[in-house]
Structure formats: C-alpha cells, structure tokens
mmCIF file of C-alpha atoms in Angstrom:
data_model
loop_
_atom_site.group_PDB
_atom_site.id
_atom_site.type_symbol
_atom_site.label_atom_id
_atom_site.label_comp_id
_atom_site.label_asym_id
_atom_site.label_seq_id
_atom_site.Cartn_x
_atom_site.Cartn_y
_atom_site.Cartn_z
ATOM 1 C CA MET A 1192 149.696 -183.472 103.385
ATOM 2 C CA ARG A 1193 147.332 -182.936 106.237
ATOM 3 C CA VAL A 1194 144.403 -180.390 105.612
ATOM 4 C CA ALA A 1195 141.251 -178.961 107.606
ATOM 5 C CA LEU A 1196 138.580 -176.779 106.172
ATOM 6 C CA PHE A 1197 136.899 -175.059 108.875
ATOM 7 C CA ASP A 1198 133.536 -173.658 108.998
ATOM 8 C CA PHE A 1199 133.109 -170.071 110.017
ATOM 9 C CA ASP A 1200 129.631 -169.189 112.094
ATOM 10 C CA GLY A 1201 129.126 -171.434 115.184
ATOM 11 C CA THR A 1202 132.562 -172.941 114.577
ATOM 12 C CA LEU A 1203 135.195 -170.551 114.680
ATOM 13 C CA VAL A 1204 132.968 -167.377 115.707
ATOM 14 C CA ASN A 1205 130.154 -167.154 117.756
ATOM 15 C CA SER A 1206 128.250 -165.188 115.073
ATOM 16 C CA GLY A 1207 124.664 -166.029 116.775
ATOM 17 C CA PRO A 1208 124.008 -162.502 118.680
ATOM 18 C CA THR A 1209 124.828 -160.364 115.213
ATOM 19 C CA VAL A 1210 123.206 -162.588 112.879
ATOM 20 C CA ILE A 1211 120.150 -162.985 114.866
ATOM 21 C CA GLY A 1212 119.809 -159.413 115.951
ATOM 22 C CA ALA A 1213 119.897 -158.320 112.326
ATOM 23 C CA ALA A 1214 117.404 -161.137 111.191
ATOM 24 C CA ARG A 1215 114.821 -159.803 113.821
ATOM 25 C CA ALA A 1216 115.499 -156.238 112.896
ATOM 26 C CA THR A 1217 114.840 -156.789 109.598
ATOM 27 C CA LEU A 1218 111.539 -159.003 110.093
ATOM 28 C CA GLU A 1219 110.533 -156.543 112.630
ATOM 29 C CA ALA A 1220 110.959 -153.455 110.134
ATOM 30 C CA ARG A 1221 109.149 -155.557 107.024
ATOM 31 C CA GLY A 1222 106.059 -156.811 109.198
ATOM 32 C CA TYR A 1223 107.000 -160.280 109.466
ATOM 33 C CA PRO A 1224 106.801 -162.495 112.575
ATOM 34 C CA VAL A 1225 109.854 -163.250 114.227
ATOM 35 C CA PRO A 1226 110.512 -166.927 114.976
ATOM 36 C CA ASP A 1227 111.046 -168.111 118.673
ATOM 37 C CA ALA A 1228 114.260 -167.976 120.136
ATOM 38 C CA VAL A 1229 114.901 -171.716 119.664
ATOM 39 C CA ALA A 1230 113.702 -171.819 115.945
ATOM 40 C CA ILE A 1231 115.542 -168.567 114.919
ATOM 41 C CA ARG A 1232 119.099 -170.012 115.896
ATOM 42 C CA GLY A 1233 118.437 -172.014 112.736
ATOM 43 C CA PHE A 1234 119.252 -168.820 110.569
ATOM 44 C CA VAL A 1235 122.790 -169.038 111.879
ATOM 45 C CA GLY A 1236 125.261 -171.040 109.503
ATOM 46 C CA PRO A 1237 123.080 -172.379 106.633
ATOM 47 C CA PRO A 1238 123.214 -170.535 102.734
ATOM 48 C CA LEU A 1239 121.804 -167.275 103.553
ATOM 49 C CA LEU A 1240 118.488 -167.625 100.873
ATOM 50 C CA ASN A 1241 117.810 -171.035 102.370
ATOM 51 C CA GLY A 1242 117.817 -169.723 105.703
ATOM 52 C CA ILE A 1243 115.453 -166.819 104.764
ATOM 53 C CA THR A 1244 112.950 -168.936 103.085
ATOM 54 C CA GLN A 1245 113.139 -171.973 105.239
ATOM 55 C CA VAL A 1246 114.017 -170.601 108.849
ATOM 56 C CA LEU A 1247 112.585 -166.838 108.915
ATOM 57 C CA GLY A 1248 109.380 -168.030 106.601
ATOM 58 C CA VAL A 1249 109.956 -165.023 104.217
ATOM 59 C CA PRO A 1250 107.903 -166.033 100.510
ATOM 60 C CA ALA A 1251 110.505 -166.720 97.766
ATOM 61 C CA GLU A 1252 109.685 -164.081 95.801
ATOM 62 C CA GLU A 1253 110.392 -161.512 98.357
ATOM 63 C CA THR A 1254 113.849 -162.944 99.366
ATOM 64 C CA ALA A 1255 116.114 -160.708 97.636
ATOM 65 C CA SER A 1256 114.733 -157.849 98.860
ATOM 66 C CA PHE A 1257 114.757 -159.284 102.530
ATOM 67 C CA ARG A 1258 118.528 -160.299 101.989
ATOM 68 C CA ASP A 1259 119.455 -156.748 101.025
ATOM 69 C CA ALA A 1260 117.714 -155.217 103.842
ATOM 70 C CA TYR A 1261 118.914 -157.659 106.315
ATOM 71 C CA ARG A 1262 122.605 -157.258 104.732
ATOM 72 C CA GLU A 1263 122.323 -153.561 105.350
ATOM 73 C CA ILE A 1264 121.692 -153.839 109.185
ATOM 74 C CA TYR A 1265 124.138 -156.869 109.575
ATOM 75 C CA THR A 1266 127.364 -155.466 108.384
ATOM 76 C CA GLN A 1267 127.141 -152.581 110.730
ATOM 77 C CA THR A 1268 127.450 -155.183 113.488
ATOM 78 C CA MET A 1269 129.256 -158.100 112.279
ATOM 79 C CA THR A 1270 132.759 -157.762 113.585
ATOM 80 C CA GLN A 1271 131.112 -157.866 116.895
ATOM 81 C CA ALA A 1272 131.250 -161.212 117.113
ATOM 82 C CA GLU A 1273 133.423 -163.008 119.468
ATOM 83 C CA VAL A 1274 135.785 -165.711 118.521
ATOM 84 C CA TYR A 1275 134.909 -168.801 120.742
ATOM 85 C CA PRO A 1276 137.184 -169.419 123.592
ATOM 86 C CA GLY A 1277 139.949 -172.019 122.702
ATOM 87 C CA VAL A 1278 139.752 -171.485 118.805
ATOM 88 C CA GLU A 1279 143.041 -170.019 118.572
ATOM 89 C CA ASP A 1280 145.083 -172.260 120.730
ATOM 90 C CA ALA A 1281 143.253 -175.163 118.616
ATOM 91 C CA LEU A 1282 144.237 -173.501 115.207
ATOM 92 C CA ARG A 1283 147.856 -172.732 116.490
ATOM 93 C CA SER A 1284 148.320 -176.224 117.855
ATOM 94 C CA LEU A 1285 147.365 -177.477 114.402
ATOM 95 C CA LEU A 1286 149.890 -175.327 112.663
ATOM 96 C CA ASP A 1287 152.683 -176.496 114.822
ATOM 97 C CA ASP A 1288 151.725 -180.109 113.947
ATOM 98 C CA GLY A 1289 152.288 -179.578 110.325
ATOM 99 C CA TRP A 1290 148.418 -179.056 109.219
ATOM 100 C CA THR A 1291 147.450 -176.774 106.366
ATOM 101 C CA LEU A 1292 144.137 -174.715 107.373
ATOM 102 C CA ALA A 1293 141.352 -173.317 105.381
ATOM 103 C CA VAL A 1294 137.925 -171.755 105.860
ATOM 104 C CA ALA A 1295 134.850 -173.024 103.937
ATOM 105 C CA THR A 1296 131.900 -170.783 104.946
ATOM 106 C CA SER A 1297 128.385 -170.344 103.430
ATOM 107 C CA LYS A 1298 128.898 -166.993 104.354
ATOM 108 C CA ARG A 1299 129.684 -164.330 101.624
ATOM 109 C CA GLU A 1300 133.248 -164.412 101.233
ATOM 110 C CA ASP A 1301 134.125 -161.191 101.451
ATOM 111 C CA LEU A 1302 132.244 -160.960 104.965
ATOM 112 C CA ALA A 1303 133.801 -163.762 106.469
ATOM 113 C CA ARG A 1304 137.232 -162.183 105.413
ATOM 114 C CA ARG A 1305 136.268 -159.009 106.776
ATOM 115 C CA ILE A 1306 135.269 -160.400 110.210
ATOM 116 C CA ALA A 1307 138.318 -162.591 110.192
ATOM 117 C CA GLU A 1308 140.699 -159.914 109.674
ATOM 118 C CA ALA A 1309 138.860 -157.790 112.224
ATOM 119 C CA LYS A 1310 139.586 -160.498 114.767
ATOM 120 C CA GLY A 1311 142.783 -161.781 113.613
ATOM 121 C CA LEU A 1312 142.159 -165.038 112.380
ATOM 122 C CA ASP A 1313 143.002 -164.659 108.763
ATOM 123 C CA ARG A 1314 146.790 -165.169 109.710
ATOM 124 C CA TYR A 1315 146.117 -169.012 110.478
ATOM 125 C CA PHE A 1316 144.385 -169.679 107.060
ATOM 126 C CA THR A 1317 146.028 -170.419 103.630
ATOM 127 C CA VAL A 1318 142.514 -169.883 102.166
ATOM 128 C CA ILE A 1319 139.415 -168.394 103.174
ATOM 129 C CA ALA A 1320 136.820 -169.235 100.901
ATOM 130 C CA GLY A 1321 132.889 -168.589 100.941
ATOM 131 C CA ALA A 1322 129.683 -167.835 99.263
ATOM 132 C CA ASP A 1323 129.993 -165.438 95.937
ATOM 133 C CA LEU A 1324 127.842 -162.427 95.698
ATOM 134 C CA ALA A 1325 124.941 -164.399 94.310
ATOM 135 C CA GLU A 1326 124.622 -166.560 97.541
ATOM 136 C CA GLN A 1327 123.053 -169.505 95.335
ATOM 137 C CA HIS A 1328 125.467 -172.276 95.961
ATOM 138 C CA ASP A 1329 125.272 -175.035 98.392
ATOM 139 C CA LYS A 1330 128.041 -176.049 100.781
ATOM 140 C CA ALA A 1331 129.322 -178.469 98.848
ATOM 141 C CA TRP A 1332 130.391 -175.849 95.879
ATOM 142 C CA VAL A 1333 132.007 -173.764 98.708
ATOM 143 C CA ILE A 1334 134.022 -176.700 100.056
ATOM 144 C CA GLY A 1335 134.844 -177.247 96.126
ATOM 145 C CA GLN A 1336 135.917 -173.685 96.092
ATOM 146 C CA ALA A 1337 138.383 -174.085 99.274
ATOM 147 C CA LEU A 1338 139.784 -177.559 97.669
ATOM 148 C CA GLU A 1339 140.619 -175.948 94.338
ATOM 149 C CA ARG A 1340 142.325 -172.942 95.665
ATOM 150 C CA LEU A 1341 144.084 -175.257 98.147
ATOM 151 C CA GLU A 1342 145.153 -176.948 94.865
ATOM 152 C CA ALA A 1343 146.189 -173.943 93.012
ATOM 153 C CA SER A 1344 148.511 -172.889 95.823
ATOM 154 C CA GLY A 1345 150.610 -176.133 95.629
ATOM 155 C CA VAL A 1346 148.629 -178.135 98.705
ATOM 156 C CA ASP A 1347 147.276 -181.717 98.167
ATOM 157 C CA ALA A 1348 143.967 -181.480 99.709
ATOM 158 C CA SER A 1349 142.401 -184.717 98.311
ATOM 159 C CA HIS A 1350 142.271 -186.028 102.162
ATOM 160 C CA ALA A 1351 141.437 -183.014 103.641
ATOM 161 C CA ILE A 1352 139.092 -182.996 106.564
ATOM 162 C CA MET A 1353 135.928 -180.594 107.082
ATOM 163 C CA ILE A 1354 134.838 -179.357 110.199
ATOM 164 C CA GLY A 1355 131.373 -177.944 111.377
ATOM 165 C CA ASP A 1356 128.395 -177.920 113.619
ATOM 166 C CA ARG A 1357 125.585 -178.304 110.562
ATOM 167 C CA HIS A 1358 124.536 -181.061 108.566
ATOM 168 C CA HIS A 1359 125.486 -178.734 105.664
ATOM 169 C CA ASP A 1360 128.894 -179.369 106.503
ATOM 170 C CA VAL A 1361 128.289 -183.190 106.706
ATOM 171 C CA HIS A 1362 126.407 -183.497 103.234
ATOM 172 C CA GLY A 1363 128.712 -180.777 101.831
ATOM 173 C CA ALA A 1364 132.075 -182.911 103.069
ATOM 174 C CA ALA A 1365 130.483 -185.990 101.745
ATOM 175 C CA ALA A 1366 129.435 -184.886 98.337
ATOM 176 C CA ARG A 1367 133.254 -183.950 97.933
ATOM 177 C CA GLY A 1368 134.309 -187.608 99.479
ATOM 178 C CA LEU A 1369 135.754 -185.823 102.129
ATOM 179 C CA ARG A 1370 135.674 -186.754 106.007
ATOM 180 C CA CYS A 1371 133.948 -184.402 108.400
ATOM 181 C CA VAL A 1372 134.292 -183.764 112.341
ATOM 182 C CA VAL A 1373 131.329 -182.324 113.835
ATOM 183 C CA SER A 1374 132.213 -179.726 116.491
ATOM 184 C CA ARG A 1375 129.375 -179.695 119.076
ATOM 185 C CA GLY A 1376 128.062 -176.781 120.955
ATOM 186 C CA GLY A 1377 127.735 -174.123 118.162
ATOM 187 C CA MET A 1378 123.957 -172.714 117.015
ATOM 188 C CA ALA A 1379 122.998 -176.015 115.471
ATOM 189 C CA PRO A 1380 120.831 -177.595 118.051
ATOM 190 C CA ASN A 1381 120.674 -181.129 116.678
ATOM 191 C CA PRO A 1382 123.498 -181.627 113.970
ATOM 192 C CA LYS A 1383 122.570 -184.410 111.875
ATOM 193 C CA ALA A 1384 123.878 -186.740 108.682
ATOM 194 C CA HIS A 1385 120.416 -187.609 107.901
ATOM 195 C CA GLN A 1386 121.192 -191.123 107.431
ATOM 196 C CA ARG A 1387 123.146 -190.733 104.272
ATOM 197 C CA PRO A 1388 125.166 -193.906 103.953
ATOM 198 C CA GLN A 1389 128.189 -191.962 102.004
ATOM 199 C CA SER A 1390 128.483 -189.283 105.178
ATOM 200 C CA ARG A 1391 131.688 -190.290 107.065
ATOM 201 C CA ALA A 1392 131.045 -188.196 110.450
ATOM 202 C CA THR A 1393 132.731 -187.898 113.565
ATOM 203 C CA LEU A 1394 131.406 -186.279 116.574
ATOM 204 C CA ALA A 1395 133.961 -184.094 118.313
ATOM 205 C CA PRO A 1396 133.554 -182.329 122.004
ATOM 206 C CA ALA A 1397 132.681 -178.687 121.853
ATOM 207 C CA SER A 1398 136.493 -178.773 122.686
ATOM 208 C CA MET A 1399 137.065 -175.069 121.054
ATOM 209 C CA ARG A 1400 134.267 -173.555 123.259
ATOM 210 C CA CYS A 1401 135.638 -174.481 126.663
ATOM 211 C CA ALA A 1402 139.391 -174.131 127.373
ATOM 212 C CA ASN A 1403 139.081 -177.342 130.007
ATOM 213 C CA SER A 1404 137.297 -179.491 127.436
ATOM 214 C CA PRO A 1405 139.164 -182.485 125.755
ATOM 215 C CA PRO A 1406 141.167 -181.221 122.794
ATOM 216 C CA LEU A 1407 139.772 -181.162 119.402
ATOM 217 C CA THR A 1408 143.345 -181.928 117.540
ATOM 218 C CA PRO A 1409 143.563 -185.653 118.533
ATOM 219 C CA TYR A 1410 140.130 -186.219 116.273
ATOM 220 C CA LEU A 1411 142.266 -184.893 113.579
ATOM 221 C CA ARG A 1412 145.816 -186.356 114.229
ATOM 222 C CA THR A 1413 144.787 -189.837 113.687
ATOM 223 C CA PRO A 1414 141.557 -189.421 111.232
ATOM 224 C CA ASN A 1415 141.448 -192.794 109.737
ATOM 225 C CA SER A 1416 141.359 -194.619 112.890
ATOM 226 C CA THR A 1417 138.599 -192.459 114.384
ATOM 227 C CA PRO A 1418 135.627 -194.532 113.754
ATOM 228 C CA ASP A 1419 132.362 -193.420 111.714
ATOM 229 C CA VAL A 1420 129.365 -192.529 113.846
ATOM 230 C CA LYS A 1421 125.836 -191.709 113.257
ATOM 231 C CA LEU A 1422 124.947 -188.286 114.109
ATOM 232 C CA ARG A 1423 121.442 -188.035 116.364
ATOM 233 C CA PRO A 1424 119.673 -185.547 118.554
#
C-alpha cells in the first residue's frame, strides 16, 4: 500500500503571513526585539517551543507565557492562510493513483485540523496528526502518531513517504526509517539533511506552488528508483 505523509505549514498551506504576523505582534507587545525578515521565516514550521527560543530569542523561562500570548493572537487569523497553488490538484492525483494520504505536522493538532477543515483539505486525508497540547515532542513523535493511527485504521504504513520543506521532516522521517521528499519553495530557506547518513531525502521541485512546474507525483510513484541525494543550500 502506498502512503504519503504531508507536513502542513510551508508544504500544503502558506502559513507564513499569519504565523509571522502573530509572532511580530507578540514580540512587540512584550518588548522583545523582532528578528529581521529573513531570520523570522525560520519560525514557520518547526515545533513551536523550539521556534520561540531558537528563532525568536525568548528566554526559556518565559517560553510558556509567550506561547500563550502568541496563540491568542494567532488563532484569530490562522484560517486566513492560503493553500498553495496546485496542492489540491496534487492531492487528488495521488488519491486517484491509489495513495493513502495523511498529515504529520508539528503544529498543534486541533489547530491544524481547524485550518484544514476551513480550507476543505481535510477530505483528502485519512489521518491528521499533530502536536499535542504540551507541544513538547519532536517531528519523529508526530510521524509516529500518524503511522500508528494509519495502522489502527487498517493501512499498512510501513513504507510511507514523508513530504515536507524542513530538516525536521528529513530527520523525523529518518528516525522512523522512512524516505523523505523535500518540497522546496516553502518557508524554509535552506532545507538540509545535516549529513545524517541514515537520512534518505530526495529534493523535489516546488511543484505544488506553481501550476506550470513539473509535477510532484512522479517523485512518489517510483520512490525506490529515485536516487538518494544530499540536501545542500
């Protein structure tokens, strides 16, 4: 059975404007400096608590209160995020080809589901798995949740492929023994495999962003024949 797991932010949905806008507003309200336009892009996609400390520079002891303030702002605008051009065509094509699709995102699961439902994306996915309320798990944990739920629904997900735009997706897939297709063109400036020998990552074009780009689906139809490549800037 062919199974594909999709990241959410920066892969299916352009969450950048809503995520970055809420981050800027929270930083300003709490008196923190705002990173430059390039640096703050790194806040979109990774686990939230990691992004707050590592990208926004908020002290660890203030992370929880910052998260709550950020969340209050973000949830007011999050459904304004736009689905990338070509995404629905790609998802429909994969379903027609017999694939089972799921979401594995570091975004809190209830929020990812709300956005997916608002944009009509939920109908394409057998499972939508994301971070729990504590938001303290890495991408490998989220992928594991998606795999467990697929298996529980009778889907053999042992050879699933992860599709995402960041090194978190590559590393999370590697930790679960899965191949990862890196979709370029999202919010991640330079997705990298960081030289992990066990990472099996294939660079795909930003096909779901532009209708005229080469399709993503050939990268999935013959995954075992696609050569492994190193990710580099």
